[in-house]
Every structure is written in structure tokens, then in C-alpha cells.
CSV table of C-alpha atoms in Angstrom, one decimal:
chain,number,residue,atom,x,y,z
A,1,UNK,CA,-173.2,6.0,19.8
A,2,UNK,CA,-173.9,9.2,17.8
A,3,UNK,CA,-173.1,11.4,20.8
A,4,UNK,CA,-169.8,9.7,21.2
A,5,UNK,CA,-169.0,9.9,17.1
A,6,UNK,CA,-170.3,13.6,17.3
A,7,UNK,CA,-167.7,14.4,20.0
A,8,UNK,CA,-164.7,12.5,17.9
A,9,UNK,CA,-165.3,14.2,14.9
A,10,UNK,CA,-165.3,17.7,17.1
A,11,UNK,CA,-162.3,16.9,18.6
A,12,UNK,CA,-160.5,16.1,15.2
A,13,UNK,CA,-162.3,19.1,13.8
A,14,UNK,CA,-160.7,21.4,16.9
A,15,UNK,CA,-157.1,19.5,16.1
A,16,UNK,CA,-157.3,20.6,12.9
A,17,UNK,CA,-158.4,24.0,13.1
A,18,UNK,CA,-155.5,24.1,15.8
A,19,UNK,CA,-152.7,22.8,13.5
A,20,UNK,CA,-153.2,25.3,11.2
A,21,UNK,CA,-152.4,27.9,13.7
A,22,UNK,CA,-149.3,26.0,15.1
A,23,UNK,CA,-145.9,27.6,15.0
A,24,UNK,CA,-143.3,26.6,12.9
A,25,UNK,CA,-139.2,26.7,12.8
A,26,UNK,CA,-138.3,30.1,11.4
A,27,UNK,CA,-135.7,30.1,8.4
A,28,UNK,CA,-133.4,31.9,10.8
A,29,UNK,CA,-133.9,30.3,14.2
A,30,UNK,CA,-134.4,33.6,15.5
A,31,UNK,CA,-131.2,35.1,14.3
A,32,UNK,CA,-132.6,38.1,12.8
A,33,UNK,CA,-134.1,39.6,15.7
A,34,UNK,CA,-130.8,39.1,17.6
A,35,UNK,CA,-129.1,40.9,14.6
A,36,UNK,CA,-131.7,43.8,14.9
A,37,UNK,CA,-130.8,43.9,18.6
A,38,UNK,CA,-127.6,43.9,19.4
A,39,UNK,CA,-125.6,43.8,16.0
A,40,UNK,CA,-127.3,46.7,14.7
A,41,UNK,CA,-126.7,49.1,17.9
A,42,UNK,CA,-123.1,48.2,18.1
A,43,UNK,CA,-122.6,48.1,14.5
A,44,UNK,CA,-121.0,44.5,14.3
A,45,UNK,CA,-122.3,41.0,12.2
A,46,UNK,CA,-124.0,38.7,14.4
A,47,UNK,CA,-123.6,34.8,13.0
A,48,UNK,CA,-125.2,31.6,14.6
A,49,UNK,CA,-123.0,29.1,13.1
A,50,UNK,CA,-125.1,26.3,12.1
A,51,UNK,CA,-123.0,24.8,8.8
A,52,UNK,CA,-120.0,24.5,6.7
A,53,UNK,CA,-120.6,27.8,4.9
A,54,UNK,CA,-121.0,29.7,8.1
A,55,UNK,CA,-117.9,28.3,9.9
A,56,UNK,CA,-115.8,29.4,6.3
A,57,UNK,CA,-117.6,32.5,6.1
A,58,UNK,CA,-116.7,33.3,9.8
A,59,UNK,CA,-113.4,32.2,9.6
A,60,UNK,CA,-112.4,34.1,6.4
A,61,UNK,CA,-113.7,37.5,8.2
A,62,UNK,CA,-111.3,36.6,11.4
A,63,UNK,CA,-108.3,35.7,9.3
A,64,UNK,CA,-108.8,39.4,7.6
A,65,UNK,CA,-109.2,40.9,11.1
A,66,UNK,CA,-105.9,39.2,12.1
A,67,UNK,CA,-104.1,40.2,9.4
A,68,UNK,CA,-103.7,43.6,10.7
A,69,UNK,CA,-103.1,45.4,14.1
A,70,UNK,CA,-106.1,44.6,16.8
A,71,UNK,CA,-108.6,47.4,17.1
A,72,UNK,CA,-111.3,47.2,19.7
A,73,UNK,CA,-113.4,47.3,17.2
A,74,UNK,CA,-111.8,44.2,15.6
A,75,UNK,CA,-111.9,42.1,18.9
A,76,UNK,CA,-115.6,42.7,19.4
A,77,UNK,CA,-116.5,41.1,15.7
A,78,UNK,CA,-114.0,38.3,16.3
A,79,UNK,CA,-115.3,37.9,19.7
A,80,UNK,CA,-119.0,37.7,18.2
A,81,UNK,CA,-118.0,35.3,15.6
A,82,UNK,CA,-115.4,32.8,17.4
A,83,UNK,CA,-116.7,33.1,21.2
A,84,UNK,CA,-118.1,29.5,21.3
A,85,UNK,CA,-120.2,30.2,24.7
A,86,UNK,CA,-121.9,33.0,22.5
A,87,UNK,CA,-122.4,30.1,20.0
A,88,UNK,CA,-124.0,28.0,22.9
A,89,UNK,CA,-126.1,30.6,23.7
A,90,UNK,CA,-127.4,30.8,20.2
A,91,UNK,CA,-127.8,27.0,20.3
A,92,UNK,CA,-130.4,27.8,23.4
A,93,UNK,CA,-131.9,29.9,21.4
A,94,UNK,CA,-132.8,27.1,18.9
A,95,UNK,CA,-133.8,24.8,21.7
A,96,UNK,CA,-136.2,27.5,22.7
A,97,UNK,CA,-137.8,27.8,19.5
A,98,UNK,CA,-137.9,23.9,19.0
A,99,UNK,CA,-140.2,24.3,22.5
A,100,UNK,CA,-142.3,26.8,21.2
A,101,UNK,CA,-143.2,24.8,18.0
A,102,UNK,CA,-143.9,21.7,20.1
A,103,UNK,CA,-145.9,23.6,22.7
A,104,UNK,CA,-148.1,25.2,19.5
A,105,UNK,CA,-148.8,21.4,18.5
A,106,UNK,CA,-152.2,19.7,20.1
A,107,UNK,CA,-151.6,16.9,22.0
A,108,UNK,CA,-151.0,13.3,20.5
A,109,UNK,CA,-154.4,10.9,21.2
A,110,UNK,CA,-153.4,7.9,22.9
A,111,UNK,CA,-154.3,4.4,21.9
A,112,UNK,CA,-154.5,1.3,23.8
A,113,UNK,CA,-155.5,-2.2,23.4
A,114,UNK,CA,-156.4,-5.2,25.9
A,115,UNK,CA,-157.0,-8.6,24.7
A,116,UNK,CA,-157.9,-11.0,27.9
A,117,UNK,CA,-158.5,-14.9,27.1
A,118,UNK,CA,-159.9,-17.3,29.6
A,119,UNK,CA,-163.0,-19.5,30.5
A,120,UNK,CA,-163.9,-20.3,26.8
A,121,UNK,CA,-164.3,-16.5,25.8
A,122,UNK,CA,-161.7,-14.1,24.4
A,123,UNK,CA,-161.9,-10.2,25.0
A,124,UNK,CA,-160.5,-7.3,23.1
A,125,UNK,CA,-161.0,-3.8,24.1
A,126,UNK,CA,-159.6,-0.9,21.9
A,127,UNK,CA,-159.5,2.7,23.5
A,128,UNK,CA,-158.6,5.8,21.9
A,129,UNK,CA,-158.2,8.7,24.5
A,130,UNK,CA,-157.7,12.5,23.7
A,131,UNK,CA,-157.3,15.0,26.3
A,132,UNK,CA,-159.7,17.4,25.7
A,133,UNK,CA,-158.3,19.9,28.4
A,134,UNK,CA,-154.9,20.1,26.5
A,135,UNK,CA,-156.9,20.6,23.7
A,136,UNK,CA,-158.7,23.7,24.8
A,137,UNK,CA,-155.8,25.6,26.6
A,138,UNK,CA,-153.5,24.8,23.5
A,139,UNK,CA,-154.1,28.4,22.0
A,140,UNK,CA,-153.3,29.9,25.5
A,141,UNK,CA,-150.1,27.4,26.3
A,142,UNK,CA,-148.7,28.5,22.4
A,143,UNK,CA,-149.1,32.3,23.4
A,144,UNK,CA,-146.8,31.7,26.2
A,145,UNK,CA,-144.8,29.8,24.9
A,146,UNK,CA,-144.2,32.0,22.1
A,147,UNK,CA,-143.6,34.7,24.9
A,148,UNK,CA,-140.9,32.7,26.4
A,149,UNK,CA,-139.1,32.4,22.7
A,150,UNK,CA,-139.0,36.2,22.3
A,151,UNK,CA,-137.6,36.6,26.0
A,152,UNK,CA,-134.8,33.8,24.4
A,153,UNK,CA,-134.2,36.1,21.7
A,154,UNK,CA,-133.7,38.9,24.2
A,155,UNK,CA,-131.3,37.0,26.5
A,156,UNK,CA,-129.7,35.8,23.3
A,157,UNK,CA,-129.2,39.5,22.4
A,158,UNK,CA,-128.1,40.3,25.7
A,159,UNK,CA,-125.4,37.8,26.1
A,160,UNK,CA,-124.2,38.8,22.8
A,161,UNK,CA,-123.7,42.5,24.0
A,162,UNK,CA,-122.1,41.3,27.3
A,163,UNK,CA,-119.2,39.4,24.9
A,164,UNK,CA,-118.9,42.9,22.9
A,165,UNK,CA,-118.5,44.0,25.9
A,166,UNK,CA,-116.4,41.9,27.8
A,167,UNK,CA,-113.7,42.1,24.4
A,168,UNK,CA,-114.2,45.7,24.2
A,169,UNK,CA,-112.9,46.1,28.1
A,170,UNK,CA,-110.2,43.1,27.8
A,171,UNK,CA,-108.4,45.1,24.5
A,172,UNK,CA,-108.2,48.2,26.6
A,173,UNK,CA,-106.8,46.5,29.3
A,174,UNK,CA,-104.3,44.6,27.2
A,175,UNK,CA,-103.2,47.5,25.1
A,176,UNK,CA,-103.0,49.8,28.4
A,177,UNK,CA,-100.8,46.9,30.3
A,178,UNK,CA,-98.5,46.4,27.2
A,179,UNK,CA,-98.3,50.2,27.0
A,180,UNK,CA,-97.2,50.4,30.8
A,181,UNK,CA,-94.6,48.1,30.1
A,182,UNK,CA,-93.3,49.6,27.1
A,183,UNK,CA,-93.0,53.0,28.9
A,184,UNK,CA,-91.0,50.9,31.8
A,185,UNK,CA,-88.8,49.5,29.9
A,186,UNK,CA,-87.5,52.9,28.3
A,187,UNK,CA,-87.6,54.5,32.0
A,188,UNK,CA,-85.9,51.5,33.1
A,189,UNK,CA,-82.9,52.0,30.4
A,190,UNK,CA,-82.3,55.4,31.5
A,191,UNK,CA,-82.5,54.6,35.0
A,192,UNK,CA,-79.3,51.5,34.0
A,193,UNK,CA,-77.5,54.5,33.0
A,194,UNK,CA,-77.7,56.8,36.2
A,195,UNK,CA,-76.9,53.4,38.2
A,196,UNK,CA,-73.8,53.0,36.2
A,197,UNK,CA,-73.1,56.5,36.4
A,198,UNK,CA,-73.5,56.8,40.2
A,199,UNK,CA,-71.3,53.5,40.6
A,200,UNK,CA,-68.4,55.4,38.4
A,201,UNK,CA,-69.1,58.3,40.8
A,202,UNK,CA,-68.7,56.6,43.9
A,203,UNK,CA,-65.5,54.9,42.6
A,204,UNK,CA,-63.8,58.1,42.0
A,205,UNK,CA,-64.9,59.4,45.4
A,206,UNK,CA,-67.4,62.0,44.3
A,207,UNK,CA,-70.5,60.1,45.7
A,208,UNK,CA,-71.4,59.1,49.1
A,209,UNK,CA,-72.2,54.9,49.7
A,210,UNK,CA,-75.5,56.2,51.1
A,211,UNK,CA,-76.4,58.3,47.7
A,212,UNK,CA,-75.0,55.4,45.4
A,213,UNK,CA,-77.6,53.0,47.4
A,214,UNK,CA,-80.3,55.5,47.0
A,215,UNK,CA,-79.7,55.7,43.2
A,216,UNK,CA,-79.4,51.6,43.0
A,217,UNK,CA,-82.8,51.3,44.7
A,218,UNK,CA,-84.2,53.4,41.9
A,219,UNK,CA,-83.0,50.6,39.2
A,220,UNK,CA,-83.9,47.9,41.3
A,221,UNK,CA,-87.3,48.7,42.2
A,222,UNK,CA,-88.1,49.8,38.3
A,223,UNK,CA,-86.9,46.5,37.8
A,224,UNK,CA,-89.6,44.9,39.6
A,225,UNK,CA,-92.5,47.0,38.5
A,226,UNK,CA,-91.4,46.3,35.1
A,227,UNK,CA,-91.6,42.5,36.0
A,228,UNK,CA,-95.1,43.5,37.5
A,229,UNK,CA,-95.9,45.3,34.2
A,230,UNK,CA,-94.8,42.3,31.8
A,231,UNK,CA,-96.9,39.5,34.0
A,232,UNK,CA,-99.7,41.6,33.9
A,233,UNK,CA,-99.8,42.5,30.1
A,234,UNK,CA,-99.7,38.7,29.4
A,235,UNK,CA,-102.3,38.3,31.8
A,236,UNK,CA,-104.1,40.6,30.4
A,237,UNK,CA,-103.7,39.5,27.0
A,238,UNK,CA,-104.3,35.9,27.9
A,239,UNK,CA,-108.0,37.6,29.3
A,240,UNK,CA,-108.3,38.8,25.5
A,241,UNK,CA,-107.5,35.6,24.0
A,242,UNK,CA,-110.2,33.9,26.2
A,243,UNK,CA,-113.0,36.4,25.3
A,244,UNK,CA,-112.5,36.3,21.3
A,245,UNK,CA,-112.0,32.7,21.5
A,246,UNK,CA,-108.5,32.2,20.3
A,247,UNK,CA,-105.7,29.4,19.7
A,248,UNK,CA,-103.0,28.1,18.3
A,249,UNK,CA,-101.3,30.6,15.7
A,250,UNK,CA,-104.3,33.4,15.9
A,251,UNK,CA,-102.8,34.2,19.5
A,252,UNK,CA,-100.0,35.9,17.4
A,253,UNK,CA,-102.1,38.9,16.8
A,254,UNK,CA,-100.6,42.6,17.0
A,255,UNK,CA,-101.8,44.8,19.6
A,256,UNK,CA,-101.1,48.4,19.3
A,257,UNK,CA,-98.4,50.0,21.6
A,258,UNK,CA,-100.6,52.7,23.0
A,259,UNK,CA,-104.3,53.0,23.7
A,260,UNK,CA,-106.3,55.5,21.1
A,261,UNK,CA,-106.5,59.3,21.6
A,262,UNK,CA,-108.9,60.6,23.3
A,263,UNK,CA,-112.1,62.2,22.0
A,264,UNK,CA,-112.2,65.8,21.3
A,265,UNK,CA,-115.1,66.0,23.5
A,266,UNK,CA,-117.1,63.9,25.7
A,267,UNK,CA,-120.2,62.3,24.7
A,268,UNK,CA,-123.4,64.5,25.6
A,269,UNK,CA,-126.4,62.2,26.9
A,270,UNK,CA,-128.7,64.2,28.5
A,271,UNK,CA,-131.9,61.6,28.4
A,272,UNK,CA,-129.3,58.8,29.7
A,273,UNK,CA,-132.0,57.9,32.0
A,274,UNK,CA,-135.1,57.7,29.6
A,275,UNK,CA,-132.8,55.8,26.9
A,276,UNK,CA,-131.6,53.3,28.9
A,277,UNK,CA,-135.2,52.4,30.0
A,278,UNK,CA,-136.5,52.3,26.7
A,279,UNK,CA,-132.9,50.2,25.5
A,280,UNK,CA,-132.0,48.2,28.3
A,281,UNK,CA,-132.3,44.5,27.2
A,282,UNK,CA,-132.4,43.0,30.5
A,283,UNK,CA,-135.3,45.4,31.2
A,284,UNK,CA,-137.0,44.2,28.3
A,285,UNK,CA,-136.8,40.6,29.2
A,286,UNK,CA,-138.1,41.3,32.3
A,287,UNK,CA,-141.0,42.6,31.0
A,288,UNK,CA,-141.4,39.7,29.0
A,289,UNK,CA,-141.6,37.7,32.3
A,290,UNK,CA,-144.1,39.4,33.6
A,291,UNK,CA,-146.3,39.3,30.5
A,292,UNK,CA,-145.4,35.0,30.2
A,293,UNK,CA,-146.4,34.9,34.1
A,294,UNK,CA,-149.8,37.2,33.8
A,295,UNK,CA,-150.6,34.6,30.7
A,296,UNK,CA,-149.9,31.9,32.9
A,297,UNK,CA,-151.9,32.7,35.8
A,298,UNK,CA,-154.6,33.8,33.8
A,299,UNK,CA,-154.5,29.9,32.5
A,300,UNK,CA,-154.4,28.6,35.9
A,301,UNK,CA,-157.2,30.7,37.1
A,302,UNK,CA,-159.1,29.5,34.2
A,303,UNK,CA,-158.2,25.7,34.9
A,304,UNK,CA,-158.3,25.8,38.3
A,305,UNK,CA,-161.2,23.9,39.1
A,306,UNK,CA,-160.7,21.6,36.0
A,307,UNK,CA,-157.1,19.8,35.9
A,308,UNK,CA,-157.9,16.7,34.3
A,309,UNK,CA,-160.6,16.1,31.2
A,310,UNK,CA,-160.1,13.6,28.5
A,311,UNK,CA,-162.4,11.5,26.0
A,312,UNK,CA,-161.9,7.8,25.3
A,313,UNK,CA,-163.7,6.0,23.0
A,314,UNK,CA,-164.3,2.2,23.6
A,315,UNK,CA,-164.6,-0.8,21.1
A,316,UNK,CA,-165.1,-3.9,22.9
A,317,UNK,CA,-165.3,-7.3,21.4
A,318,UNK,CA,-166.1,-10.6,23.2
A,319,UNK,CA,-165.8,-14.0,21.6
A,320,UNK,CA,-167.4,-17.2,22.9
A,321,UNK,CA,-168.8,-20.4,22.5
A,322,UNK,CA,-172.2,-18.9,22.2
A,323,UNK,CA,-171.0,-16.2,19.4
A,324,UNK,CA,-169.9,-12.8,19.2
A,325,UNK,CA,-170.6,-9.7,20.9
A,326,UNK,CA,-169.3,-6.4,20.0
A,327,UNK,CA,-170.1,-3.1,22.5
A,328,UNK,CA,-169.1,0.6,21.8
A,329,UNK,CA,-168.9,3.4,24.6
A,330,UNK,CA,-167.2,6.1,25.8
A,331,UNK,CA,-165.5,7.3,28.6
A,332,UNK,CA,-164.7,10.6,30.3
A,333,UNK,CA,-162.2,11.0,32.8
A,334,UNK,CA,-162.6,14.2,35.0
A,335,UNK,CA,-161.3,15.5,38.0
A,336,UNK,CA,-163.9,16.3,40.9
A,337,UNK,CA,-162.5,19.2,42.7
A,338,UNK,CA,-163.4,18.2,46.2
A,339,UNK,CA,-160.5,18.9,48.3
A,340,UNK,CA,-158.3,20.9,45.9
A,341,UNK,CA,-160.4,23.6,44.3
A,342,UNK,CA,-156.8,25.0,42.7
A,343,UNK,CA,-156.5,27.8,45.4
A,344,UNK,CA,-153.0,26.9,45.8
A,345,UNK,CA,-152.1,26.9,42.4
A,346,UNK,CA,-154.0,30.2,41.6
A,347,UNK,CA,-152.1,31.5,45.0
A,348,UNK,CA,-148.9,30.8,43.7
A,349,UNK,CA,-149.6,32.0,40.3
A,350,UNK,CA,-150.3,35.6,41.6
A,351,UNK,CA,-146.9,35.4,44.2
A,352,UNK,CA,-145.2,34.7,41.1
A,353,UNK,CA,-146.7,37.0,39.0
A,354,UNK,CA,-146.2,39.6,41.4
A,355,UNK,CA,-142.4,38.6,42.5
A,356,UNK,CA,-141.9,39.6,38.5
A,357,UNK,CA,-143.6,42.6,38.9
A,358,UNK,CA,-140.9,43.5,42.0
A,359,UNK,CA,-138.0,42.5,40.3
A,360,UNK,CA,-139.2,44.3,37.4
A,361,UNK,CA,-139.7,47.9,39.3
A,362,UNK,CA,-136.6,47.4,41.0
A,363,UNK,CA,-134.8,46.4,37.8
A,364,UNK,CA,-135.9,49.7,36.3
A,365,UNK,CA,-134.8,51.5,39.4
A,366,UNK,CA,-131.3,50.0,39.3
A,367,UNK,CA,-130.9,50.9,35.7
A,368,UNK,CA,-131.8,54.5,36.0
A,369,UNK,CA,-129.2,54.9,39.1
A,370,UNK,CA,-126.3,52.8,37.2
A,371,UNK,CA,-126.7,54.7,33.9
A,372,UNK,CA,-126.4,58.1,35.7
A,373,UNK,CA,-123.6,56.4,37.7
A,374,UNK,CA,-122.1,55.0,34.1
A,375,UNK,CA,-122.4,58.6,32.9
A,376,UNK,CA,-121.1,60.5,35.8
A,377,UNK,CA,-117.8,57.8,36.1
A,378,UNK,CA,-117.4,58.3,32.1
A,379,UNK,CA,-117.3,62.3,32.3
A,380,UNK,CA,-115.2,62.0,35.2
A,381,UNK,CA,-113.0,59.5,33.8
A,382,UNK,CA,-112.5,61.8,30.8
A,383,UNK,CA,-111.9,65.1,32.6
A,384,UNK,CA,-108.8,63.2,34.4
A,385,UNK,CA,-107.5,61.4,31.3
A,386,UNK,CA,-108.0,65.2,29.4
A,387,UNK,CA,-106.3,66.9,32.4
A,388,UNK,CA,-103.1,64.4,32.3
A,389,UNK,CA,-102.8,65.2,28.8
A,390,UNK,CA,-103.0,68.7,29.1
A,391,UNK,CA,-101.8,69.7,32.1
A,392,UNK,CA,-99.5,67.2,34.1
A,393,UNK,CA,-97.7,65.8,31.4
A,394,UNK,CA,-96.6,69.2,29.7
A,395,UNK,CA,-95.6,70.2,33.0
A,396,UNK,CA,-93.8,67.1,33.9
A,397,UNK,CA,-92.2,67.1,30.5
A,398,UNK,CA,-90.5,70.8,31.1
A,399,UNK,CA,-89.1,69.8,34.5
A,400,UNK,CA,-87.6,67.0,33.5
A,401,UNK,CA,-85.6,69.3,30.6
A,402,UNK,CA,-85.0,72.0,33.1
A,403,UNK,CA,-83.4,69.3,35.4
A,404,UNK,CA,-81.4,67.7,32.8
A,405,UNK,CA,-80.2,71.3,31.7
A,406,UNK,CA,-79.3,72.1,35.3
A,407,UNK,CA,-77.8,68.7,35.8
A,408,UNK,CA,-75.6,68.9,32.8
A,409,UNK,CA,-74.8,72.4,34.1
A,410,UNK,CA,-73.4,70.8,37.2
A,411,UNK,CA,-76.1,73.0,39.2
A,412,UNK,CA,-77.8,69.8,40.9
A,413,UNK,CA,-76.5,66.2,41.3
A,414,UNK,CA,-77.5,62.8,40.0
A,415,UNK,CA,-79.9,62.2,42.9
A,416,UNK,CA,-81.9,65.3,42.1
A,417,UNK,CA,-82.0,64.0,38.5
A,418,UNK,CA,-83.2,60.6,39.7
A,419,UNK,CA,-85.6,62.0,42.1
A,420,UNK,CA,-87.1,64.2,39.4
A,421,UNK,CA,-87.1,61.0,36.9
A,422,UNK,CA,-88.8,58.8,39.8
A,423,UNK,CA,-92.0,61.6,39.7
A,424,UNK,CA,-92.4,61.8,36.0
A,425,UNK,CA,-92.3,57.9,35.7
A,426,UNK,CA,-95.4,58.2,38.6
A,427,UNK,CA,-96.7,60.8,36.2
A,428,UNK,CA,-96.9,58.9,33.1
A,429,UNK,CA,-97.9,56.0,34.8
A,430,UNK,CA,-101.1,57.8,36.2
A,431,UNK,CA,-101.7,59.3,32.7
A,432,UNK,CA,-101.7,55.6,30.9
A,433,UNK,CA,-103.8,54.8,33.9
A,434,UNK,CA,-106.2,57.4,33.4
A,435,UNK,CA,-107.0,56.6,29.7
A,436,UNK,CA,-107.5,53.3,30.5
A,437,UNK,CA,-110.0,54.5,33.1
A,438,UNK,CA,-111.8,56.5,30.7
A,439,UNK,CA,-112.1,53.8,27.7
A,440,UNK,CA,-113.3,51.2,30.2
A,441,UNK,CA,-115.9,54.1,31.6
A,442,UNK,CA,-116.7,54.1,27.7
A,443,UNK,CA,-117.3,50.7,27.1
A,444,UNK,CA,-119.3,50.4,30.9
A,445,UNK,CA,-121.7,53.6,29.1
A,446,UNK,CA,-122.6,51.6,26.4
A,447,UNK,CA,-123.5,48.3,28.6
A,448,UNK,CA,-125.6,50.7,31.1
A,449,UNK,CA,-127.5,52.0,27.9
A,450,UNK,CA,-128.1,48.9,26.1
A,451,UNK,CA,-127.4,46.0,28.4
A,452,UNK,CA,-124.8,43.3,28.6
A,453,UNK,CA,-123.4,44.2,31.7
A,454,UNK,CA,-123.8,46.4,34.4
A,455,UNK,CA,-121.5,49.4,34.4
A,456,UNK,CA,-118.5,48.3,36.5
A,457,UNK,CA,-116.5,51.0,38.5
A,458,UNK,CA,-113.4,48.9,37.7
A,459,UNK,CA,-112.3,52.0,35.4
A,460,UNK,CA,-111.5,54.0,38.2
A,461,UNK,CA,-109.7,51.4,39.9
A,462,UNK,CA,-106.1,51.5,39.6
A,463,UNK,CA,-104.4,48.4,38.7
A,464,UNK,CA,-101.8,46.4,41.0
A,465,UNK,CA,-98.8,47.6,38.4
A,466,UNK,CA,-100.0,51.2,38.3
A,467,UNK,CA,-100.1,51.0,42.4
A,468,UNK,CA,-96.6,49.7,42.4
A,469,UNK,CA,-95.3,52.3,40.5
A,470,UNK,CA,-97.0,54.8,41.8
A,471,UNK,CA,-95.2,53.4,45.5
A,472,UNK,CA,-91.8,53.5,43.8
A,473,UNK,CA,-92.0,56.7,42.1
A,474,UNK,CA,-92.9,58.2,45.5
A,475,UNK,CA,-89.2,57.3,47.1
């Protein structure tokens, strides 16, 4: 009896000591780390809305931002406050913290009582069962849960950066589409006037029917391009609205008529590979995965031979006509490793760990390549956009002015004037697309360094409307 009492007291003492080291819920549910990892680098406020006060504060800031013409930064801030998918990611962080706290608690003991009556006797048996193995491995399991919670914080921060990057990309796409549609509206007005002029010349007999048709098809094609541009502007605006999580009157925000001016010089990042490897959150998530799996492998190896170890204290009372008998004892349940020596679990843990190591190595290699690619795209996009601003568009303006002077002096016909107009429209459309590509490349560059989405090559790909405009301008 003394032995079982000693064991039970030791178990209770161990449980008490473990409880002293149990994890508890943090005041911010882990959001402080998310703000430091994601909010601080991009200069934005990150809030997990968990109360009415949080919702009111977020709503007030959103209203302030929507009252002014939208900028890329304000679109990102609104998305971080109002995107419900992002808030769901923060809820997942709270779930992970609850799992960490639960994993740090010792297992509850199990009590059972049994009463059997018959043949003039009544037998009552009570058991108190404690999982000794679970108690002994609790510190290791709690550390693994803490690693998983840290990993969840990194994932929440990575999701935050992804939403921010998506909002920034959506903003530049929407503004570029609006800018292109506005430019085509102006071009269509000029083309309509030229078409009307050619029609009048045709009626007076000074222009052939073939030339009239050539001039009119320019206006017709430009009308089709404008319809495509307007449809694209509407689509891109809706994408921006979805990213920011807006609906109702909030969707009536104002966008600027054109993209921001290009910076005076491109950003120089000679150590972009090192910076990306040091800061990319998805790489840090992979590192935490390797660390957690290493701890899990150690725990599996330590418990390979014993997977079940339970101690039960037993009290038994038998009442019969002959009197009452009381018995006490204990039961130790232990799984004997005869057939399964834990080799399979150890092998599985080792292979899982090595799988994570290989994936971490591959990710590090890919991140270096993605960083180089993103910066190369960024620099090329800047040079192209700057070339259009400094060379192509000024030359196009000179050509347009000189062509108009010669037309007014009756040195060239209206067909030549319209041909130059087509080329000018194509050049201006290409310039808008080049600016769009630069700003998308800048957003992708940030994602390639910090995380939140692989750098996409979409910034260098002309849109459908752009391609249509170029095709139309080449006629």
C-alpha cells in the first residue's frame, strides 16, 4: 500500500510541477509578432478584430481612407483591416494558441467505479488511472506545440503580406486600366471627328470610297478597343474591391486618373539574395517545420519501446452476509514491445524529418532565384517605362505636331494623319502598360524579399486590351 501511495503522491507532485510551467493565453493572441513580422516592414497597422471596439476603430480608419482618392498604401491598409479571409487567418492563429496551451497541460486522470451485485454479495471497485507516459513526455510535447504556435504566427504574417501584395497589385491594375480607358475615350473623340471629315470629303467627291472606308474602320476599331478597355477597368476595379473586402456604398471610392510617377531612380539592392533568405517568411516557416519535426523525431525515438504506460490505484469493497472486506492495490498497464519495437514509427519520423530538410533546402535555392528574377524584372520594367517617358512619347508628340502642321498646310491627306494617330495611340498604350508593368514588378520585388507571394512575371505581360490596342494601331 505504501508503494502505491508513494507513486500516486509522486505523480501528483510531478503534475503540480508541470502545471507551474504550463503555457497560458497571451493578451494579444500572438498578434504582436504578426505586427512585427508583417505590419512593421510595410508600415501598416495590423489588427485582429475580436471586439466591438476593434471593429469601430477599424471602421473609423477605413472611412477616413475612403474619403480621399485611393492610393496604393491606403488600399493596402483597407485590405489589412477589412479582408475577412485575413481575419480568418488571425482566427486560425488563436486556434493554434489554444492548441499550444492545451498541449502544455498534464493529462487529466481517469476515475472509474464499478458495482456488481449477486449471490448475496455486493462488490464495489473504484479506480484512479493516470497516464504516466503522457506526464513524462509532457515537456517535450509542450515544446513542440510552442514551435507550432510560432509557426502559426509566421503563417499569419505571411498571409498578411500576401493580402497586402494582392491589394497593391490590384490597385495598380485598376488604375492602369482606368488610365487606358480614359486615354481611349479622348482618342475616340478625335477619331470620330476625323471620320466625320472623311465622310464630308467623300460626299464632296474629294475622297475615294476606299479611303473613306479606311478612315471609318479606324474609328470602328477604336470603339471596340474602348469597350474592351472599359470592361477591363470594371473587372480590375471589382478585383480591387474584393481584395479590400468592400461592399455597398464603400465601393464608390475614387481612383486617380493615372498611375503614380516613376521614381527618379530605381532601387538598388545588391544583397537581395541574402536579404531574401534572411527575411522571407515562408523560409522561416519551413525552418520551424524542420525544428518541430526534429523534436517530434526525438520524442518518437525516446518512446519507441513504450507507447502505453498507465498506473491505476484500486480500492475494492465486498459486502456479503459474512461481513465486509476491503482491498487495495494498483495496476500498471504497460505495452510489451514484442512484435512492434517502434522501428516503423522511428523510420517514419526520420523520413518525415529528412523530407522537411530537403524541402527547406529547395525553398532556399528557389528563393534566391526568385529574388534575382524579381529584381531583374524590376530593373528591366523601370528602364522600359523610363524609355517610353523620355524617348518614345516625346518623339511621338513631335511627329504628331509636325503631321498636324503639314495636314493644315494641305501637304498630306487625312489618311496620313489618321495613320499617325493610330501609331500614337499604340505608343501611348504601350507606355501605360510599361508603367503598369513597373509598378507590378515593384510589388513583386517586395514579395520576393519579404514573402507573401512569389514574384509573378505578369508585370511584363501585356494585357488583352493592350494587345488589342496594339493590333488596332498597326492597321
